[in-house]
mmCIF file of C-alpha atoms in Angstrom:
data_model
loop_
_atom_site.group_PDB
_atom_site.id
_atom_site.type_symbol
_atom_site.label_atom_id
_atom_site.label_comp_id
_atom_site.label_asym_id
_atom_site.label_seq_id
_atom_site.Cartn_x
_atom_site.Cartn_y
_atom_site.Cartn_z
ATOM 1 C CA UNK U 1058 22.896 -8.794 -4.782
ATOM 2 C CA UNK U 1059 25.673 -7.953 -7.241
ATOM 3 C CA UNK U 1060 23.885 -4.088 -8.037
ATOM 4 C CA UNK U 1061 23.130 -2.909 -5.039
ATOM 5 C CA UNK U 1062 26.857 -4.404 -3.745
ATOM 6 C CA UNK U 1063 28.688 -2.603 -6.823
ATOM 7 C CA UNK U 1064 26.616 0.927 -5.864
ATOM 8 C CA UNK U 1065 27.906 0.554 -2.225
ATOM 9 C CA UNK U 1066 31.679 1.168 -3.588
ATOM 10 C CA UNK U 1067 30.964 3.336 -6.554
ATOM 11 C CA UNK U 1068 29.531 5.853 -3.794
ATOM 12 C CA UNK U 1069 32.615 4.859 -0.777
ATOM 13 C CA UNK U 1070 33.648 7.835 0.821
ATOM 14 C CA UNK U 1071 30.977 10.164 -0.922
ATOM 15 C CA UNK U 1072 27.967 12.072 0.698
ATOM 16 C CA UNK U 1073 25.485 14.998 0.494
ATOM 17 C CA UNK U 1074 26.057 18.312 1.521
ATOM 18 C CA UNK U 1075 24.874 21.799 1.733
ATOM 19 C CA UNK U 1076 26.970 24.439 3.112
ATOM 20 C CA UNK U 1077 29.373 22.575 4.396
ATOM 21 C CA UNK U 1078 26.846 19.804 6.240
ATOM 22 C CA UNK U 1079 25.899 16.981 5.772
ATOM 23 C CA UNK U 1080 22.290 16.308 4.346
ATOM 24 C CA UNK U 1081 18.737 15.038 5.838
ATOM 25 C CA UNK U 1082 19.024 12.210 2.697
ATOM 26 C CA UNK U 1083 14.827 11.541 2.411
ATOM 27 C CA UNK U 1084 13.396 9.048 -0.249
ATOM 28 C CA UNK U 1085 10.162 7.649 -0.227
ATOM 29 C CA UNK U 1086 8.622 4.986 -2.434
ATOM 30 C CA UNK U 1087 6.359 7.081 -5.749
ATOM 31 C CA UNK U 1088 5.671 10.644 -6.728
ATOM 32 C CA UNK U 1089 2.213 12.215 -8.628
ATOM 33 C CA UNK U 1090 4.351 13.621 -9.832
ATOM 34 C CA UNK U 1091 5.473 16.535 -7.223
ATOM 35 C CA UNK U 1092 8.096 15.978 -4.227
ATOM 36 C CA UNK U 1093 7.460 18.493 -1.062
ATOM 37 C CA UNK U 1094 9.404 19.825 2.034
ATOM 38 C CA UNK U 1095 9.605 18.967 4.754
ATOM 39 C CA UNK U 1096 5.936 21.412 5.612
ATOM 40 C CA UNK U 1097 4.452 18.510 5.972
ATOM 41 C CA UNK U 1098 5.386 17.305 8.640
ATOM 42 C CA UNK U 1099 6.094 20.555 10.650
ATOM 43 C CA UNK U 1100 4.157 22.926 9.152
ATOM 44 C CA UNK U 1101 7.043 24.902 7.895
ATOM 45 C CA UNK U 1102 10.290 24.731 5.380
ATOM 46 C CA UNK U 1103 13.420 25.124 6.909
ATOM 47 C CA UNK U 1104 16.349 23.316 4.389
ATOM 48 C CA UNK U 1105 16.241 24.724 0.950
ATOM 49 C CA UNK U 1106 17.580 21.891 -0.304
ATOM 50 C CA UNK U 1107 14.080 20.476 0.099
ATOM 51 C CA UNK U 1108 12.448 21.977 -2.689
ATOM 52 C CA UNK U 1109 8.478 20.870 -4.163
ATOM 53 C CA UNK U 1110 10.051 19.688 -7.955
ATOM 54 C CA UNK U 1111 8.082 17.989 -11.060
ATOM 55 C CA UNK U 1112 9.760 14.313 -11.412
ATOM 56 C CA UNK U 1113 8.903 14.700 -15.265
ATOM 57 C CA UNK U 1114 10.629 14.635 -18.019
ATOM 58 C CA UNK U 1115 9.860 18.774 -18.662
ATOM 59 C CA UNK U 1116 11.557 19.707 -15.690
ATOM 60 C CA UNK U 1117 14.696 17.112 -16.396
ATOM 61 C CA UNK U 1118 14.933 19.174 -19.971
ATOM 62 C CA UNK U 1119 14.845 22.487 -17.591
ATOM 63 C CA UNK U 1120 17.632 21.436 -15.507
ATOM 64 C CA UNK U 1121 19.457 19.541 -18.068
ATOM 65 C CA UNK U 1122 19.595 23.440 -19.988
ATOM 66 C CA UNK U 1123 20.038 25.283 -16.902
ATOM 67 C CA UNK U 1124 16.791 26.871 -16.999
ATOM 68 C CA UNK U 1125 14.497 26.095 -14.754
ATOM 69 C CA UNK U 1126 12.869 28.848 -13.976
ATOM 70 C CA UNK U 1127 10.121 29.196 -11.492
ATOM 71 C CA UNK U 1128 9.395 25.730 -9.899
ATOM 72 C CA UNK U 1129 5.618 24.839 -10.026
ATOM 73 C CA UNK U 1130 3.155 25.133 -7.473
ATOM 74 C CA UNK U 1131 0.595 22.951 -6.217
ATOM 75 C CA UNK U 1132 -0.735 24.438 -2.743
ATOM 76 C CA UNK U 1133 -4.149 25.762 -4.447
ATOM 77 C CA UNK U 1134 -6.954 23.728 -4.500
ATOM 78 C CA UNK U 1135 -7.930 24.435 -7.479
ATOM 79 C CA UNK U 1136 -4.805 23.244 -9.127
ATOM 80 C CA UNK U 1137 -3.916 20.244 -7.422
ATOM 81 C CA UNK U 1138 -8.369 19.099 -7.747
ATOM 82 C CA UNK U 1139 -7.641 18.968 -11.795
ATOM 83 C CA UNK U 1140 -3.618 17.708 -11.543
ATOM 84 C CA UNK U 1141 -4.627 14.666 -8.947
ATOM 85 C CA UNK U 1142 -7.833 13.581 -11.130
ATOM 86 C CA UNK U 1143 -5.679 12.925 -14.627
ATOM 87 C CA UNK U 1144 -2.078 11.131 -15.628
ATOM 88 C CA UNK U 1145 -0.093 13.356 -17.274
ATOM 89 C CA UNK U 1146 2.214 11.698 -19.760
ATOM 90 C CA UNK U 1147 5.846 13.537 -19.002
ATOM 91 C CA UNK U 1148 5.616 12.349 -15.527
ATOM 92 C CA UNK U 1149 8.242 9.810 -15.204
ATOM 93 C CA UNK U 1150 6.151 7.343 -12.696
ATOM 94 C CA UNK U 1151 2.733 7.719 -14.825
ATOM 95 C CA UNK U 1152 2.721 3.997 -15.581
ATOM 96 C CA UNK U 1153 3.352 3.006 -12.076
ATOM 97 C CA UNK U 1154 0.824 1.600 -9.824
ATOM 98 C CA UNK U 1155 0.843 4.099 -7.297
ATOM 99 C CA UNK U 1156 1.122 6.663 -9.212
ATOM 100 C CA UNK U 1157 -2.820 7.276 -9.325
ATOM 101 C CA UNK U 1158 -5.533 5.901 -7.155
ATOM 102 C CA UNK U 1159 -8.740 5.686 -5.528
ATOM 103 C CA UNK U 1160 -11.012 5.183 -2.115
ATOM 104 C CA UNK U 1161 -15.070 5.129 -1.432
ATOM 105 C CA UNK U 1162 -15.403 5.913 1.832
ATOM 106 C CA UNK U 1163 -19.165 5.262 3.593
ATOM 107 C CA UNK U 1164 -20.178 9.500 4.967
ATOM 108 C CA UNK U 1165 -20.698 6.933 8.648
ATOM 109 C CA UNK U 1166 -17.380 5.606 8.882
ATOM 110 C CA UNK U 1167 -15.774 9.301 8.537
ATOM 111 C CA UNK U 1168 -18.200 9.952 11.642
ATOM 112 C CA UNK U 1169 -17.776 6.603 13.146
ATOM 113 C CA UNK U 1170 -13.715 7.674 12.991
ATOM 114 C CA UNK U 1171 -14.243 10.923 15.131
ATOM 115 C CA UNK U 1172 -15.917 9.319 17.328
ATOM 116 C CA UNK U 1173 -12.787 6.667 17.668
ATOM 117 C CA UNK U 1174 -11.136 9.947 18.261
ATOM 118 C CA UNK U 1175 -13.202 11.490 20.795
ATOM 119 C CA UNK U 1176 -13.758 14.939 19.171
ATOM 120 C CA UNK U 1177 -16.374 16.659 20.172
ATOM 121 C CA UNK U 1178 -17.498 18.154 17.475
ATOM 122 C CA UNK U 1179 -21.731 15.889 17.517
ATOM 123 C CA UNK U 1180 -22.214 15.340 14.213
ATOM 124 C CA UNK U 1181 -20.275 15.669 11.053
ATOM 125 C CA UNK U 1182 -20.777 17.640 8.125
ATOM 126 C CA UNK U 1183 -18.584 19.176 6.576
ATOM 127 C CA UNK U 1184 -14.684 18.685 5.778
ATOM 128 C CA UNK U 1185 -12.174 21.087 4.563
ATOM 129 C CA UNK U 1186 -8.843 20.794 3.570
ATOM 130 C CA UNK U 1187 -7.317 24.375 4.734
ATOM 131 C CA UNK U 1188 -3.617 23.648 3.400
ATOM 132 C CA UNK U 1189 -1.531 22.028 0.718
ATOM 133 C CA UNK U 1190 2.258 21.927 1.093
ATOM 134 C CA UNK U 1191 3.521 23.819 -2.261
ATOM 135 C CA UNK U 1192 4.492 19.552 -3.866
ATOM 136 C CA UNK U 1193 0.606 19.491 -3.660
ATOM 137 C CA UNK U 1194 0.426 16.612 -0.155
ATOM 138 C CA UNK U 1195 -2.681 17.750 2.278
ATOM 139 C CA UNK U 1196 -0.864 19.612 5.430
ATOM 140 C CA UNK U 1197 -4.310 20.332 7.212
ATOM 141 C CA UNK U 1198 -8.114 19.434 7.378
ATOM 142 C CA UNK U 1199 -10.772 20.462 9.069
ATOM 143 C CA UNK U 1200 -13.831 18.675 10.461
ATOM 144 C CA UNK U 1201 -16.863 20.429 10.859
ATOM 145 C CA UNK U 1202 -19.094 18.905 13.228
ATOM 146 C CA UNK U 1203 -22.316 20.510 14.761
ATOM 147 C CA UNK U 1204 -21.282 21.352 18.285
ATOM 148 C CA UNK U 1205 -17.766 22.269 16.682
ATOM 149 C CA UNK U 1206 -14.669 21.749 14.751
ATOM 150 C CA UNK U 1207 -11.628 19.671 15.122
ATOM 151 C CA UNK U 1208 -8.050 20.373 13.090
ATOM 152 C CA UNK U 1209 -5.825 17.518 11.944
ATOM 153 C CA UNK U 1210 -2.655 18.506 10.998
ATOM 154 C CA UNK U 1211 0.982 15.994 9.629
ATOM 155 C CA UNK U 1212 0.996 14.557 6.455
ATOM 156 C CA UNK U 1213 1.068 11.206 8.154
ATOM 157 C CA UNK U 1214 -1.749 11.951 10.672
ATOM 158 C CA UNK U 1215 -3.951 12.624 7.836
ATOM 159 C CA UNK U 1216 -3.056 9.354 5.745
ATOM 160 C CA UNK U 1217 -3.406 7.315 9.232
ATOM 161 C CA UNK U 1218 -7.090 8.950 9.892
ATOM 162 C CA UNK U 1219 -7.699 7.839 5.833
ATOM 163 C CA UNK U 1220 -6.068 4.543 6.137
ATOM 164 C CA UNK U 1221 -8.077 2.135 3.897
ATOM 165 C CA UNK U 1222 -7.744 -1.122 5.829
ATOM 166 C CA UNK U 1223 -10.840 -3.105 5.233
ATOM 167 C CA UNK U 1224 -11.924 -1.096 1.197
ATOM 168 C CA UNK U 1225 -10.989 -1.204 -1.799
ATOM 169 C CA UNK U 1226 -8.244 0.585 -3.514
ATOM 170 C CA UNK U 1227 -8.563 1.432 -7.060
ATOM 171 C CA UNK U 1228 -5.339 1.834 -8.697
ATOM 172 C CA UNK U 1229 -3.686 3.297 -11.851
ATOM 173 C CA UNK U 1230 -3.537 0.653 -14.439
ATOM 174 C CA UNK U 1231 -7.381 -0.434 -13.248
ATOM 175 C CA UNK U 1232 -5.774 -3.025 -11.012
ATOM 176 C CA UNK U 1233 -7.446 -3.418 -7.606
ATOM 177 C CA UNK U 1234 -6.257 -3.342 -4.262
ATOM 178 C CA UNK U 1235 -6.557 -4.267 -0.988
ATOM 179 C CA UNK U 1236 -6.383 -1.446 1.726
ATOM 180 C CA UNK U 1237 -3.382 -1.346 4.257
ATOM 181 C CA UNK U 1238 -3.484 0.444 7.355
ATOM 182 C CA UNK U 1239 -1.953 4.123 6.275
ATOM 183 C CA UNK U 1240 -3.483 6.010 3.299
ATOM 184 C CA UNK U 1241 -0.743 5.443 0.654
ATOM 185 C CA UNK U 1242 -0.303 9.718 0.561
ATOM 186 C CA UNK U 1243 -1.271 12.904 1.912
ATOM 187 C CA UNK U 1244 -1.759 14.163 -2.598
ATOM 188 C CA UNK U 1245 -4.969 14.173 -1.832
ATOM 189 C CA UNK U 1246 -8.429 15.328 -3.261
ATOM 190 C CA UNK U 1247 -11.808 15.511 -1.262
ATOM 191 C CA UNK U 1248 -14.857 14.965 -3.557
ATOM 192 C CA UNK U 1249 -18.016 14.235 -0.747
ATOM 193 C CA UNK U 1250 -21.386 13.343 -2.677
ATOM 194 C CA UNK U 1251 -24.390 11.092 -2.389
ATOM 195 C CA UNK U 1252 -24.967 7.715 -4.567
ATOM 196 C CA UNK U 1253 -28.106 6.248 -3.974
ATOM 197 C CA UNK U 1254 -29.457 8.371 -1.734
ATOM 198 C CA UNK U 1255 -26.087 7.481 0.519
ATOM 199 C CA UNK U 1256 -23.371 9.611 1.551
ATOM 200 C CA UNK U 1257 -19.378 9.299 1.224
ATOM 201 C CA UNK U 1258 -16.260 10.671 0.517
ATOM 202 C CA UNK U 1259 -14.460 9.772 -2.586
ATOM 203 C CA UNK U 1260 -10.841 10.309 -2.039
ATOM 204 C CA UNK U 1261 -8.833 10.652 -5.349
ATOM 205 C CA UNK U 1262 -4.901 10.064 -4.905
ATOM 206 C CA UNK U 1263 -1.354 9.832 -6.280
ATOM 207 C CA UNK U 1264 1.534 8.572 -5.137
ATOM 208 C CA UNK U 1265 3.213 5.469 -2.461
ATOM 209 C CA UNK U 1266 4.530 7.528 1.053
ATOM 210 C CA UNK U 1267 5.423 11.202 2.277
ATOM 211 C CA UNK U 1268 6.766 11.970 -1.042
ATOM 212 C CA UNK U 1269 10.091 14.386 0.902
ATOM 213 C CA UNK U 1270 13.492 13.962 -1.130
ATOM 214 C CA UNK U 1271 14.005 11.415 -3.453
ATOM 215 C CA UNK U 1272 11.491 9.535 -5.039
ATOM 216 C CA UNK U 1273 12.564 5.639 -5.384
ATOM 217 C CA UNK U 1274 10.615 4.395 -8.556
ATOM 218 C CA UNK U 1275 10.943 8.111 -10.471
ATOM 219 C CA UNK U 1276 14.560 7.413 -9.850
ATOM 220 C CA UNK U 1277 14.520 4.307 -11.214
ATOM 221 C CA UNK U 1278 12.970 5.566 -14.788
ATOM 222 C CA UNK U 1279 15.741 8.924 -14.977
ATOM 223 C CA UNK U 1280 18.502 5.740 -14.780
ATOM 224 C CA UNK U 1281 16.423 3.779 -17.318
ATOM 225 C CA UNK U 1282 17.287 6.771 -19.810
ATOM 226 C CA UNK U 1283 21.151 6.455 -19.494
ATOM 227 C CA UNK U 1284 21.165 9.446 -17.318
ATOM 228 C CA UNK U 1285 23.235 9.486 -13.886
ATOM 229 C CA UNK U 1286 22.694 13.863 -13.249
ATOM 230 C CA UNK U 1287 21.265 16.309 -13.594
ATOM 231 C CA UNK U 1288 23.714 18.245 -15.238
#
C-alpha cells in the first residue's frame, strides 16, 4: 500500500540501536495498558532497553517533560487484580475490543486439561498465581492437586493451557467472540467461584499478544495525535 511503502522509504537506512548494537525490536497487537520485559519468556530480565511501561497519555506527557520518575509496576497480585477489572480513561487503547476481555471455564474442563497433560497431581484443588512480571503478565502458575503440585511457566505455555477454543469470550465494548487456540494474553487474573452448585474459573484479561516491546494499536493512537516521538 502507498502508506506502508512510504513508511519503508522514509525510514531507509535507519535502525534501532542500544549501546551501539542492533536491538531485538519486539512488537505485539494490543496492550492491556502496560507492557512487559522479556521476563515473560525466560523468567529473567536481560535487555534494559525493554521496559515495563504504561501505554497511557499520562506516561507520554511525563516523558515529554523529562520527568517520568519511577516506573509503575503491576507485579503485585492485589494491584493487578484491581487494574485489570477496570477501564482506565488515560490508556491509549481503552476503546479497543482486546483491551479488556473475560472468559469462564467450568472447573471440570480445567481438570480435564490437567489430565491431558499427564500431570500426576491427582484431583485439581486450586490454581495459584505465583509470579507476575513488572507489567502484570503471569509468568508462573501453580496447580495444586490431592496428590501433588505442578508449576507452569512462560506466558506462551500459560496461554496455550487456557486456550478458549470452543468457548465464548466477552470483549470490551460488549462484544462476544469465539475463542481460539491461544488465550489472547497472559495479562490475566483468576477468580475461582461456584454458581448454582457448579465450580468454575473466571478469567479477567486484557491485551492481545505477549506484551513485550511496542504495542501496534498503542502506536496507532499515538500517531493519530500527531506525535512522532516521545521526546
